[in-house]
Short mmCIF file of C-alpha atoms in Angstrom, two decimals:
data_model
loop_
_atom_site.label_atom_id
_atom_site.label_comp_id
_atom_site.label_asym_id
_atom_site.label_seq_id
_atom_site.Cartn_x
_atom_site.Cartn_y
_atom_site.Cartn_z
CA MET X 1 53.57 -26.39 73.52
CA HIS X 2 52.04 -23.23 74.95
CA LYS X 3 49.26 -21.26 73.25
CA TYR X 4 49.55 -17.47 73.35
CA LYS X 5 46.99 -14.78 72.59
CA ILE X 6 48.39 -11.51 71.22
CA THR X 7 46.34 -8.34 70.82
CA LEU X 8 47.76 -6.06 68.12
CA GLU X 9 47.53 -2.45 67.17
CA TYR X 10 49.35 -1.32 64.03
CA ASP X 11 49.66 1.25 61.29
CA GLY X 12 49.19 -0.72 58.08
CA THR X 13 50.28 2.06 55.70
CA GLU X 14 53.44 0.30 54.47
CA TYR X 15 51.99 -3.25 54.44
CA VAL X 16 50.09 -5.35 51.88
CA GLY X 17 47.54 -6.33 54.53
CA TRP X 18 47.41 -9.00 57.20
CA GLN X 19 47.96 -12.17 55.16
CA ARG X 20 51.37 -13.29 53.88
CA GLN X 21 51.73 -12.43 50.18
CA GLU X 22 54.35 -12.59 47.44
CA ASN X 23 54.00 -8.93 46.41
CA GLY X 24 55.18 -7.26 49.63
CA ILE X 25 55.54 -7.37 53.39
CA SER X 26 52.46 -8.32 55.38
CA ILE X 27 51.68 -7.83 59.05
CA GLN X 28 51.59 -11.63 59.48
CA ALA X 29 55.09 -12.04 57.99
CA ALA X 30 56.51 -9.17 60.08
CA LEU X 31 55.01 -10.57 63.29
CA GLU X 32 56.23 -14.11 62.57
CA LYS X 33 59.74 -12.78 61.87
CA ALA X 34 59.75 -10.85 65.16
CA LEU X 35 58.49 -13.89 67.11
CA GLU X 36 61.16 -16.07 65.49
CA LYS X 37 63.84 -13.64 66.73
CA LEU X 38 62.32 -13.66 70.22
CA THR X 39 61.77 -17.41 70.56
CA LEU X 40 64.49 -18.84 68.26
CA GLU X 41 61.87 -21.12 66.70
CA LYS X 42 59.61 -21.00 63.65
CA VAL X 43 56.24 -19.55 64.73
CA LYS X 44 53.04 -19.36 62.69
CA VAL X 45 50.36 -16.90 63.79
CA PHE X 46 46.60 -17.14 63.17
CA ALA X 47 44.34 -14.09 63.17
CA ALA X 48 40.69 -13.69 64.13
CA GLY X 49 40.33 -11.36 61.13
CA ARG X 50 42.30 -9.76 58.31
CA THR X 51 43.03 -6.29 57.02
CA ASP X 52 43.57 -5.06 53.46
CA ALA X 53 46.58 -3.15 52.18
CA GLY X 54 47.16 0.11 54.00
CA VAL X 55 44.53 -0.55 56.68
CA HIS X 56 45.30 0.08 60.36
CA ALA X 57 44.17 -2.12 63.24
CA LYS X 58 43.41 -1.62 66.89
CA GLY X 59 42.64 -4.66 69.02
CA GLN X 60 43.21 -7.37 66.38
CA VAL X 61 43.54 -10.74 68.11
CA VAL X 62 45.96 -13.44 66.97
CA HIS X 63 47.21 -16.66 68.52
CA CYS X 64 50.28 -18.86 68.17
CA ASP X 65 51.87 -21.93 69.69
CA ILE X 66 55.36 -21.56 71.15
CA LYS X 67 57.45 -24.23 72.86
CA LYS X 68 59.06 -21.76 75.26
CA LYS X 69 57.02 -20.62 78.28
CA PHE X 70 57.12 -16.87 78.92
#
């Protein structure tokens, strides 16, 4: 397993915030879906902080474990 650090910048206008929620699409869910397409494995990401609905981010740090080495 390899640990990866990802630094994000995003426009949160259309999202319910960072954390996965039942009432809409979150940044976390969108990122995990994209990583699953890239790696062909289920990936869970962990953030150093969170944002609320509609909030933008610049320099948000997350990490994940992926079997594949890039």
